[in-house]
Coordinates of C-alpha atoms and ligand atoms in Angstrom, one line a residue:
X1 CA 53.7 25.4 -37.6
X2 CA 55.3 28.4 -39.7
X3 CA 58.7 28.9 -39.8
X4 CA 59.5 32.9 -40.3
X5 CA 62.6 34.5 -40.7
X6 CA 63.3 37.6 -38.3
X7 CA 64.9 40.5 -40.1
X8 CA 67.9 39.4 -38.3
X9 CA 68.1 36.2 -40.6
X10 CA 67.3 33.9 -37.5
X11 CA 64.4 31.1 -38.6
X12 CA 62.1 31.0 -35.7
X13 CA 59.2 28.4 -35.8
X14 CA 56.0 30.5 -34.8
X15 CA 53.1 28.7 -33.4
X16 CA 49.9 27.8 -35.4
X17 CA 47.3 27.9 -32.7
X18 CA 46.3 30.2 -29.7
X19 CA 46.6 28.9 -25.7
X20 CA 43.4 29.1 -24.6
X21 CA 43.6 26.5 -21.4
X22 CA 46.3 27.1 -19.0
X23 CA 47.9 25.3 -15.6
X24 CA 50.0 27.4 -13.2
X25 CA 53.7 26.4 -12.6
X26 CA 56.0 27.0 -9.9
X27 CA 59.1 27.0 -9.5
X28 CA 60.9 25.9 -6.3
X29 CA 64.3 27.2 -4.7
X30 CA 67.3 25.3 -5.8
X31 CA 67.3 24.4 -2.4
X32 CA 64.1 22.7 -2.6
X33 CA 64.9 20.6 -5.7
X34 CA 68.0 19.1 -3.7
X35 CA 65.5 18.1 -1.2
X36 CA 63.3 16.9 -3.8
X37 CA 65.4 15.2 -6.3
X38 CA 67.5 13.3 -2.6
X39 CA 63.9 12.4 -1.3
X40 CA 63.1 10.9 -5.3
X41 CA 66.9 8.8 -4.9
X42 CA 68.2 10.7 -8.1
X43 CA 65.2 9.1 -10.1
X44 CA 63.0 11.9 -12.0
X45 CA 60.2 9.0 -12.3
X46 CA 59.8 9.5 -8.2
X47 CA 60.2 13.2 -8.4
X48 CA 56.2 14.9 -7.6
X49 CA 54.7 17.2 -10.1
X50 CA 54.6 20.0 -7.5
X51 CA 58.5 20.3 -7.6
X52 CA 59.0 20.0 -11.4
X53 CA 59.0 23.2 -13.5
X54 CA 59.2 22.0 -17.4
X55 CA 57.8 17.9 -17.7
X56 CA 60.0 17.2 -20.2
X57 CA 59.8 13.2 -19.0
X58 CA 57.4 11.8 -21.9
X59 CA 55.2 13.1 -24.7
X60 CA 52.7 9.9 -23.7
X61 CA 49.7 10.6 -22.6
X62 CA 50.4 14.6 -22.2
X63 CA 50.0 16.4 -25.3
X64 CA 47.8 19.6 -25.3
X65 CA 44.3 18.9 -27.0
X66 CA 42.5 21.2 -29.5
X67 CA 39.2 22.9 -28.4
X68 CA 37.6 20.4 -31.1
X69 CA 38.7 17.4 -28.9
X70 CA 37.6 18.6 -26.0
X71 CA 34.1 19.7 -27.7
X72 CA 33.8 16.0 -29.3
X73 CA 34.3 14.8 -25.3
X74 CA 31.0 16.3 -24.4
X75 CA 29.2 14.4 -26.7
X76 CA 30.3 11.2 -26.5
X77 CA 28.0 8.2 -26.6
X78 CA 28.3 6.3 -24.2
X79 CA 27.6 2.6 -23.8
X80 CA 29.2 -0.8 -23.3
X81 CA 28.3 -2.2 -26.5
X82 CA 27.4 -0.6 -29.9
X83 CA 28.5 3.0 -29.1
X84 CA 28.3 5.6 -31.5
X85 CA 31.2 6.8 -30.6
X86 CA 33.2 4.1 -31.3
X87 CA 31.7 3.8 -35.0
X88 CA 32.8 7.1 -35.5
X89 CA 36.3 6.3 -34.5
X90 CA 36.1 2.7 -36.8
X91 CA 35.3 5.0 -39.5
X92 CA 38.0 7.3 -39.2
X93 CA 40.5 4.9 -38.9
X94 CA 39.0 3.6 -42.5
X95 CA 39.5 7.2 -43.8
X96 CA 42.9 7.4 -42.6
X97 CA 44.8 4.2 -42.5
X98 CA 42.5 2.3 -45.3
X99 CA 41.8 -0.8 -43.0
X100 CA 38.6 -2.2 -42.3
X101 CA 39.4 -4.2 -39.0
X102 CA 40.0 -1.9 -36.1
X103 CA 40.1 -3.1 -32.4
X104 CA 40.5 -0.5 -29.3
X105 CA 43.2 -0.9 -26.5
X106 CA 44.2 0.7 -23.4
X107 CA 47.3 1.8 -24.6
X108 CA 50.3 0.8 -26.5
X109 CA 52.0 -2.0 -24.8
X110 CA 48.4 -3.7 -25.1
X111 CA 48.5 -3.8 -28.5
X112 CA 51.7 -5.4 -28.3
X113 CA 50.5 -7.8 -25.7
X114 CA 48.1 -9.0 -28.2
X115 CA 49.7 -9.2 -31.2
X116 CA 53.2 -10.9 -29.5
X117 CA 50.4 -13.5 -28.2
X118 CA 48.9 -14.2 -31.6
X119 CA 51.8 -14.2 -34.0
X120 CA 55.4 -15.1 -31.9
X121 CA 55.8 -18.5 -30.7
X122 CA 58.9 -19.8 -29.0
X123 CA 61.8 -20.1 -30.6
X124 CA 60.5 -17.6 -33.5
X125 CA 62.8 -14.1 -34.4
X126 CA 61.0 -10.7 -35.0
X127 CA 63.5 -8.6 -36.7
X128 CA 63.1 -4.7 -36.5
X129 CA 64.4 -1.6 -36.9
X130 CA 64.6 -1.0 -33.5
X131 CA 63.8 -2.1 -30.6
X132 CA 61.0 -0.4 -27.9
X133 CA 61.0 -1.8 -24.4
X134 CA 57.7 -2.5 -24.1
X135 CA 57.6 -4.1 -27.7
X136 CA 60.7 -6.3 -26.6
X137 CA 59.6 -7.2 -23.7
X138 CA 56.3 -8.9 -24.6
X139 CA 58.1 -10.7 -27.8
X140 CA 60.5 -12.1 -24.9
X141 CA 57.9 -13.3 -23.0
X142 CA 56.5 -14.9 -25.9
X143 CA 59.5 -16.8 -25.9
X144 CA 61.1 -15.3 -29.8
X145 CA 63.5 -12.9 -29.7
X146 CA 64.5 -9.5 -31.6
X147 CA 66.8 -8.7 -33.8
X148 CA 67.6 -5.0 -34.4
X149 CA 68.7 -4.5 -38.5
X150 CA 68.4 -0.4 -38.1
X151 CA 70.8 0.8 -40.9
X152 CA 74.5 1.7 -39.0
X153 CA 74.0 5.6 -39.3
X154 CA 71.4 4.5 -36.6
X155 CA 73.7 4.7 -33.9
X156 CA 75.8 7.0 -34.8
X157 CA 75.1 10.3 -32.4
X158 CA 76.2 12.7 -34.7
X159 CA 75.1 12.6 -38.5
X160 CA 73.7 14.2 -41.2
X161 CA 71.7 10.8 -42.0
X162 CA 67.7 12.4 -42.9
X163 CA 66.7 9.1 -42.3
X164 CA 68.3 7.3 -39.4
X165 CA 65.3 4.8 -38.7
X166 CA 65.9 2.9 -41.7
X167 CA 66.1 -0.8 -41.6
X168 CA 68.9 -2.4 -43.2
X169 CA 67.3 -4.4 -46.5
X170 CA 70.5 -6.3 -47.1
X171 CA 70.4 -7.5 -43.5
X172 CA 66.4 -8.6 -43.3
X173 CA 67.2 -10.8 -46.5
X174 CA 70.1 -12.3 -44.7
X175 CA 68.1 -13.0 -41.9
X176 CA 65.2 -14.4 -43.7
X177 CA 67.9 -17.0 -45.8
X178 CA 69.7 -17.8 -42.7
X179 CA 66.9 -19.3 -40.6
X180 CA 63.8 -19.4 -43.2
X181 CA 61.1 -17.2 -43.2
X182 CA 58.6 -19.5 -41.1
X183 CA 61.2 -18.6 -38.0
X184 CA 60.1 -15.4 -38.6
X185 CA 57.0 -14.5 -36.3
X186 CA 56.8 -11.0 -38.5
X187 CA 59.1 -7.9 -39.2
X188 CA 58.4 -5.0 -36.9
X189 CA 58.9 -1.4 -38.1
X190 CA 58.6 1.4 -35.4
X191 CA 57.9 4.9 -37.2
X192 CA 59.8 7.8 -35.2
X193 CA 62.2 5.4 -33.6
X194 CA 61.9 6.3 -30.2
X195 CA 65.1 4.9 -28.4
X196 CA 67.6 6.2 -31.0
X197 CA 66.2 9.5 -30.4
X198 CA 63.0 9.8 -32.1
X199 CA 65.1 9.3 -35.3
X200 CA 61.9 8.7 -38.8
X201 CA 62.4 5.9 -41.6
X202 CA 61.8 7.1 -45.2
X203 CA 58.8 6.0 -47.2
X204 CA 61.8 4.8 -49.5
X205 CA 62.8 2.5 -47.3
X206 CA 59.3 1.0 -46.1
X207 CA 58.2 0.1 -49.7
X208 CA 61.4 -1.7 -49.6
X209 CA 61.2 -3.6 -46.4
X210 CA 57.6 -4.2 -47.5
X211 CA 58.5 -5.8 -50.9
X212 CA 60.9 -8.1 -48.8
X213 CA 58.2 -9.2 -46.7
X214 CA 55.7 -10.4 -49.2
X215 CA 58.0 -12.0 -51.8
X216 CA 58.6 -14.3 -48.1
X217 CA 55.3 -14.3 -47.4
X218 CA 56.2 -12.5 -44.4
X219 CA 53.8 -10.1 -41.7
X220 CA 54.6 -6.6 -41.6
X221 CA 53.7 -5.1 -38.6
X222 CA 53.9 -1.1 -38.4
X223 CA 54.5 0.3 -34.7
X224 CA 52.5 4.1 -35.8
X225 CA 52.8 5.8 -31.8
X226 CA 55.2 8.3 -33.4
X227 CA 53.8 8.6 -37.0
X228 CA 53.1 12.0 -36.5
X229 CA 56.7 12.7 -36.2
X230 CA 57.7 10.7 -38.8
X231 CA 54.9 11.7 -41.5
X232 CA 56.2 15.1 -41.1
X233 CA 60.3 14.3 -41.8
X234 CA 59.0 12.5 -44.9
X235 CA 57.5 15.3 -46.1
X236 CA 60.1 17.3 -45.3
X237 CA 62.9 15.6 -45.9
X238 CA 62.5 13.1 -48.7
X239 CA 62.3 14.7 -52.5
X240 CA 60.1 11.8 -53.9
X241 CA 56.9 12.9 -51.1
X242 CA 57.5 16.8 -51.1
X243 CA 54.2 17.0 -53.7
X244 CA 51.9 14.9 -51.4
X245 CA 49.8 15.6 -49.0
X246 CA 50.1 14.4 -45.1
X247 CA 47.1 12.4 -46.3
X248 CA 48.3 10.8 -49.1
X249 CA 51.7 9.9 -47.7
X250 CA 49.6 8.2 -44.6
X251 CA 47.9 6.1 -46.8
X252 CA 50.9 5.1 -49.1
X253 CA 52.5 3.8 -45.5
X254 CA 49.4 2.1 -44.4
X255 CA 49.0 0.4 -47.8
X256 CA 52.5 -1.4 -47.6
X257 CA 52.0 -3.0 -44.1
X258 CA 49.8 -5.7 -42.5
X259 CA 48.9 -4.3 -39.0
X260 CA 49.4 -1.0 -37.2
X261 CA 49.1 -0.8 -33.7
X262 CA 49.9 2.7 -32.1
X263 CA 49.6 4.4 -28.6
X264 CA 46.7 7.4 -28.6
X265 CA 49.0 8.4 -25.3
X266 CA 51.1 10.2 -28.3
X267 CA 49.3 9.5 -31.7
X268 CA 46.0 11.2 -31.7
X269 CA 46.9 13.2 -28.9
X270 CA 44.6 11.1 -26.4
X271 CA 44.9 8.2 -24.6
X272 CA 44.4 4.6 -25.2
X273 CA 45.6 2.8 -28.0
X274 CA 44.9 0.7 -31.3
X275 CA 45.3 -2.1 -33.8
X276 CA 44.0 -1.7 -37.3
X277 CA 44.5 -4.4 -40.4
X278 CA 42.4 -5.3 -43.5
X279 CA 43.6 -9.4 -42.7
X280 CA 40.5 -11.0 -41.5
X281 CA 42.4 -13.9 -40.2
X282 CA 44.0 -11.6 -37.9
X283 CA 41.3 -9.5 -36.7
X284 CA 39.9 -12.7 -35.9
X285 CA 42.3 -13.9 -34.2
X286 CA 43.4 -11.0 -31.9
X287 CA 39.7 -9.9 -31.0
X288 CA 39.0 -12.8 -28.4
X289 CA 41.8 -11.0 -26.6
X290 CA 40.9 -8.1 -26.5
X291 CA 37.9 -9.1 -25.2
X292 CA 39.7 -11.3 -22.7
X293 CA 42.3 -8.1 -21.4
X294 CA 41.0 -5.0 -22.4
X295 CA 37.1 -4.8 -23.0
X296 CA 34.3 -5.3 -25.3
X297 CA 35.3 -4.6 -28.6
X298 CA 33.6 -1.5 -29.0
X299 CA 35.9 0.7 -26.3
X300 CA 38.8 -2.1 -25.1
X301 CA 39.4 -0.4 -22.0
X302 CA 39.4 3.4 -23.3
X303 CA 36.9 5.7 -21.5
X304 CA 34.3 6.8 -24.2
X305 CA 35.4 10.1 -23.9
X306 CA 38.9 9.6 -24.8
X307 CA 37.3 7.9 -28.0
X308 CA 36.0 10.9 -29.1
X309 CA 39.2 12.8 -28.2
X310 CA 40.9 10.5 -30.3
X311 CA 38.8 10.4 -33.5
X312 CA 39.3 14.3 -34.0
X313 CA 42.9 14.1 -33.0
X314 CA 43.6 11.6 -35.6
X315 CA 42.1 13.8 -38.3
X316 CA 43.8 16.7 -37.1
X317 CA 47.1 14.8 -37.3
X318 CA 46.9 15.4 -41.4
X319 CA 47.3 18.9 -40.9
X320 CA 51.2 19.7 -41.2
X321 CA 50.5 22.8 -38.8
X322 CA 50.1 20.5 -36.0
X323 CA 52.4 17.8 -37.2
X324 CA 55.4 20.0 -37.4
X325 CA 54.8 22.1 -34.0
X326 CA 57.0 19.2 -32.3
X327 CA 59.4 18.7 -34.7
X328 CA 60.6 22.2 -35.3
X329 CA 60.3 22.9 -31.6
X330 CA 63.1 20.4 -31.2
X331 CA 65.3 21.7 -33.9
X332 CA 65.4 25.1 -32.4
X333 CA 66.3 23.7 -29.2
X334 CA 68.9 20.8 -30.9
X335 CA 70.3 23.3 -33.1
X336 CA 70.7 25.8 -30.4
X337 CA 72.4 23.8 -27.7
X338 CA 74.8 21.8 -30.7
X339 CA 75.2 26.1 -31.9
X340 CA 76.7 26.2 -28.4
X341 CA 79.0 22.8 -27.9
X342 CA 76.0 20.9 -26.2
X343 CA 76.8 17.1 -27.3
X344 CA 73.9 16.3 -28.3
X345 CA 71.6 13.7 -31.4
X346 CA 71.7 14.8 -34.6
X347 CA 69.9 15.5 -36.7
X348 CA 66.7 16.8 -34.3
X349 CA 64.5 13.9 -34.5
X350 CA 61.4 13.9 -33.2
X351 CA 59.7 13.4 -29.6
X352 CA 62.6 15.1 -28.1
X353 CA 65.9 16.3 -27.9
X354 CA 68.3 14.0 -26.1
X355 CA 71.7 15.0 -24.7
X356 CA 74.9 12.9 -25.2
X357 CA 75.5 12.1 -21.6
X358 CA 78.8 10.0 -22.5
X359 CA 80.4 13.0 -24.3
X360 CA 78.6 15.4 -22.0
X361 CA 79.8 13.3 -18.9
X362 CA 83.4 11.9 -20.4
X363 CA 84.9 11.6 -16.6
X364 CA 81.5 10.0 -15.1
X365 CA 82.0 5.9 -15.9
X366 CA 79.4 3.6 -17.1
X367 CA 79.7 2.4 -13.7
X368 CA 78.6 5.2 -12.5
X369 CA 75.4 5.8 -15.2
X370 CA 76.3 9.0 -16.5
X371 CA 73.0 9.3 -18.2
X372 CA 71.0 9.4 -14.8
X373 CA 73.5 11.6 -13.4
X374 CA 73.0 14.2 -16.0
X375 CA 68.6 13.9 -15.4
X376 CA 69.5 14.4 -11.7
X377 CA 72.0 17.6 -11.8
X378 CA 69.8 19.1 -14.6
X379 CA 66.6 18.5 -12.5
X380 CA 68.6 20.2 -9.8
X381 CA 70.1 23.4 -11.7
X382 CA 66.5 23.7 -14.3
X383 CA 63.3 21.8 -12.4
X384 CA 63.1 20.6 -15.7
X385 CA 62.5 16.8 -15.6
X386 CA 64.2 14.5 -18.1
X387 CA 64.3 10.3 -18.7
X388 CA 67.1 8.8 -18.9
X389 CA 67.6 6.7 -21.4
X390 CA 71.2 4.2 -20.5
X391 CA 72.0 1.9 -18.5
X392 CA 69.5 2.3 -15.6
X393 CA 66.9 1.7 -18.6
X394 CA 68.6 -1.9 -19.2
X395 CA 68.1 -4.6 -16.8
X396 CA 71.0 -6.8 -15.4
X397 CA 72.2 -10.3 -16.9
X398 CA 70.7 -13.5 -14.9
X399 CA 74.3 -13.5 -13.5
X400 CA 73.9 -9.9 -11.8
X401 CA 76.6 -8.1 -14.1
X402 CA 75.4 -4.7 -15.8
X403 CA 73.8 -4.5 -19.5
X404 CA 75.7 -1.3 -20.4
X405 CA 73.8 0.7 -22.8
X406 CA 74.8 1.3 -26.7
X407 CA 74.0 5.0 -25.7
X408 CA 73.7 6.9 -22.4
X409 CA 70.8 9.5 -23.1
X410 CA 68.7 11.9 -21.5
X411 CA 66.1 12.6 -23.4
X412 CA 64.0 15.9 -22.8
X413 CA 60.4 15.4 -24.4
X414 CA 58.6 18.3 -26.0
X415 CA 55.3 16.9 -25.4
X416 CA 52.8 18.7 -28.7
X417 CA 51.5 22.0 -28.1
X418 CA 52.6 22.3 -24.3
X419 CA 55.8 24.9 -24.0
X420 CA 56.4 27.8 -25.2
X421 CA 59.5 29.0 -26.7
X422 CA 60.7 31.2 -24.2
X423 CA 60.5 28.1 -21.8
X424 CA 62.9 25.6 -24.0
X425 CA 65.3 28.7 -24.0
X426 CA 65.5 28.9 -20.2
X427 CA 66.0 25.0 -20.7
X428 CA 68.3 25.6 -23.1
X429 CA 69.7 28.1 -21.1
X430 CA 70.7 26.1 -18.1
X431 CA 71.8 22.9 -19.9
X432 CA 74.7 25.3 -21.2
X433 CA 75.3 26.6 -18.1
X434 CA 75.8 22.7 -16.8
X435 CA 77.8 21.7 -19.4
X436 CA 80.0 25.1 -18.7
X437 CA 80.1 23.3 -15.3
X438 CA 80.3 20.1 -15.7
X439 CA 83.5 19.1 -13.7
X440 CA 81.7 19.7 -11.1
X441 CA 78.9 16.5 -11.8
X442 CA 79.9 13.0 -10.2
X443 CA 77.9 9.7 -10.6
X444 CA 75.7 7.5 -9.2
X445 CA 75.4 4.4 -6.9
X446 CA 72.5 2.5 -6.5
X447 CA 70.8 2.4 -3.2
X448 CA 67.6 0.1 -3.6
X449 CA 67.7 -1.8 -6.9
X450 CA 64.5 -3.4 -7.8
X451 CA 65.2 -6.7 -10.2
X452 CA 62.8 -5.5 -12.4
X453 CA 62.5 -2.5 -14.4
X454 CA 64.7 -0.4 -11.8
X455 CA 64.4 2.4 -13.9
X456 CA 61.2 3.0 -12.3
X457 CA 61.9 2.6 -8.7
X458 CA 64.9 1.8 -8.1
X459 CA 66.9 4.5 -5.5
X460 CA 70.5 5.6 -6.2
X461 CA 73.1 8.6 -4.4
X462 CA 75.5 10.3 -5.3
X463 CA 79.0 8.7 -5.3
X464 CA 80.3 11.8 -3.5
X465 CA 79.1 15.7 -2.4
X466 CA 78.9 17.1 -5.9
X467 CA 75.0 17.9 -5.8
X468 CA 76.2 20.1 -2.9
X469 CA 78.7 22.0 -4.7
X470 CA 76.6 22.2 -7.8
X471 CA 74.1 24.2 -5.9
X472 CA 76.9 26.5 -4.5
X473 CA 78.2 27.3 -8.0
X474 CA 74.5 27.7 -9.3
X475 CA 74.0 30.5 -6.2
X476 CA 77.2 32.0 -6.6
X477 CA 76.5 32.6 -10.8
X478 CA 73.1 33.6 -10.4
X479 CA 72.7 35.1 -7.0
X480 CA 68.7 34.7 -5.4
X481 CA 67.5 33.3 -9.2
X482 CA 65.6 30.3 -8.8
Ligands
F0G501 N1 55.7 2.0 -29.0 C1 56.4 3.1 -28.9 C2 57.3 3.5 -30.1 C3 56.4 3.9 -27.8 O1 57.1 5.0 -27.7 C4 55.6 3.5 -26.7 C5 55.5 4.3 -25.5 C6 54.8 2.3 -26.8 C7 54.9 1.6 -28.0 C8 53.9 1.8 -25.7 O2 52.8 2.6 -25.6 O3 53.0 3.7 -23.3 O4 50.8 3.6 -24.6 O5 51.8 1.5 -23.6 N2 56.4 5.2 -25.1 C9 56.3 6.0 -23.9 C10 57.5 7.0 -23.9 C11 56.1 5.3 -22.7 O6 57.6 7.7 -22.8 O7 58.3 7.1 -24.8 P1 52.1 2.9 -24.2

């Protein structure tokens, strides 16, 4: 991606690549979306494609492919065992990340499935920058837990902090002399940090983490799905890497950490997943289960196809034209709304921009999960779907009271190579128009609350007629618009 400055001084990032594939949109009546978002109880994850304008939901499993992937799909090799597709793929890996063990997933959380299964055992800690819910999750069930060291600009909405992924050195090595470093199952850094709001570590800050670890004697595992993001602030943003190449700062990464593991659904721009290592005690070790939950070693529960894909994504994720297309799509749009009083993360990570829905929402309580009211009135002024990403997200304590989030979020992915500009400013657009409006946005009650992961089908309404008169200010500003 270029970024060119307009005679008018404005920096606009200009797209690197040509649309050559297209899907038709639509865009139903306000009206409609009441219906829609009422019928999907105020929870984007039930709303139905057909009533969505702008998916800005996830990035996973989305992205827009090049023409080379989708030429490398046609001639994929296919067979259960000994493919020559998946050699091509092994070798790539080799070329990029420098490991000589590689074994296929079906996605992310597999990866993590496996390698929780191998290295935590009860009772054992996994410190990390920050947590993912998937990542947690299958460390709980493990039985170890996780502790989150992320430096304390992490959680800070509002910062000038390039580097807001960063773990906190002094507080691993506090860690590691407080319970010993054999309570330590392995250290867990997640490139891109996803929940903070796609926020990148430094490389800085890995060789330091990594130094930590092997003075212990410690495993450092490297969570890559958002590497792409991440390899691209690096370059941009720290002094000490502007000289090297997308290349050569992957492999500097790969070369201080034990395993990666990563989801194609956003790495690659594919599908499925991996874990790569040059440990043959490892490889060892996790490839019976792969075997046993995903597939023979030589696709692990990826169609062949999406092999291919994935090979030729991978390689094109060294070229910064493609890297920083995401990025610099979300700093127009960050910059833009924070130009215009929007609360919203800062700096623009990657993945996504995410709104502030605490200092968006100050009158909607916690109670009342201000995040997943914002996703519902913005679905309803925009069709564009968010996540949220609060207190729906958590799940209650075994006595039934709430977990209430550190932040309440909605985050509005800008999956790679999918929008165009012109679209994120009508988004941008309308989320100034709600937050010019938002007295008018009340909360949310839960109406069907599942136990487990809620956020996903769990029902909620609104505490009181506000989606109505939303919808009669919306008409009354911008007449028959949709
Ligand atoms: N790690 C990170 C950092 C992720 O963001 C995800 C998925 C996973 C692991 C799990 O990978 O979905 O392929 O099983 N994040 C998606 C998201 C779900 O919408 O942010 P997966």
């Amino acid at each position: 991606m270029a970024k060119v400055k307009f005679h008018s001084g404005e920096a606009v990032p200009l797209e690197m690549h040509k649309v050559r594939i297209v899907q038709k949109l639509s865009l139903a009546p306000i009206e409609r979306r009441l219906e829609a978002i009422r019928e999907a109880g105020n929870n984007t994850f039930l709303l139905k494609n057909r009533d969505i304008f702008l998916d800005m939901l996830t990035d996973s499993g989305v992205n827009a492919m090049s023409d080379k992937q989708q030429a490398a799909m046609m001639e994929a090799d296919d067979s259960y065992a000994g493919s020559e597709t998946f050699t091509k793929l092994e070798n790539k890996i080799r070329d990029i990340f420098q490991m000589e063990y590689f074994l296929p997933v079906h996605q992310g959380r597999a990866a993590e499935n496996i390698i929780s299964r191998v290295f935590v055992t009860p009772g054992s800690i996994v410190p990390m920058n920050y947590h993912f819910t998937t990542s947690k999750a299958h460390i709980v069930l493990n039985g170890g837990s996780v502790e989150e060291i992320i430096i304390d600009e992490g959680l800070q909405v509002t910062s000038q902090c390039p580097f807001k992924g960063d773990m906190d050195v002094g507080k691993l090595q506090t860690l590691i002399s407080t319970h010993g470093a054999a309570k330590i199952a392995y250290v867990r850094i997640e490139t891109g940090t996803n929940l903070i709001g796609g926020q990148p570590h430094s490389l800085a800050n890995l060789r330091e983490v990594s130094r930590v670890c092997r003075k212990n004697g410690i495993l450092l595992v490297f969570d890559a799905s958002l590497l792409a993001d991440n390899l691209h602030f690096i370059k941009d943003r720290e002094a000490e890497c502007r000289g090297m190449s997308v290349r050569d700062i992957t492999k500097a990464i790969a070369g201080l950490t034990d395993i990666i593991y990563f989801s194609a659904r956003k790495l690659g721009c594919a599908r499925g997943g991996g874990i790569c290592t040059n440990s043959r005690d490892a490889f060892m070790k996790m490839r019976e289960l792969v075997t046993l939950y995903e597939g023979f070693l030589t696709y692990g529960g990826m169609s062949i196809r999406e092999i291919e894909a994935l090979t030729v994504g991978l390689e094109e994720t060294m070229d910064e034209d493609m890297i920083s297309q995401g990025p610099q799509f979300i700093e127009y749009m960050v910059n833009d709304l924070a130009r215009q009083g929007v609360p919203v993360i800062t700096p623009a990570g990657g993945l996504g921009c995410h709104l502030d829905a605490m200092a968006f929402l100050p009158h909607v309580p916690q109670t009342e999960y201000p995040a997943g009211a914002l996703a519902s009135a913005l679905y309803l002024v925009s069709g564009v779907r968010g996540m949220e990403r609060g207190s729906i997200s958590e799940q209650r304590n075994e006595d039934g009271s709430e977990v209430y989030s550190n932040m309440e979020l909605l985050r509005l992915a800008v999956p790679r190579r999918v929008f165009t500009l012109s679209q994120l400013k009508y988004a941008v657009d309308r989320i100034v128009w709600l937050y010019q409006n938002r007295d008018l946005i009340g909360g949310l009650k839960f109406v069907e609350e599942p136990s487990m992961l809620r956020f996903f089908f769990g029902k909620l309404e609104a505490t009181s007629g506000w989606q109505a008169k939303l919808v009669a200010k919306f008409r009354k500003d911008f007449g028959d618009s949709l």
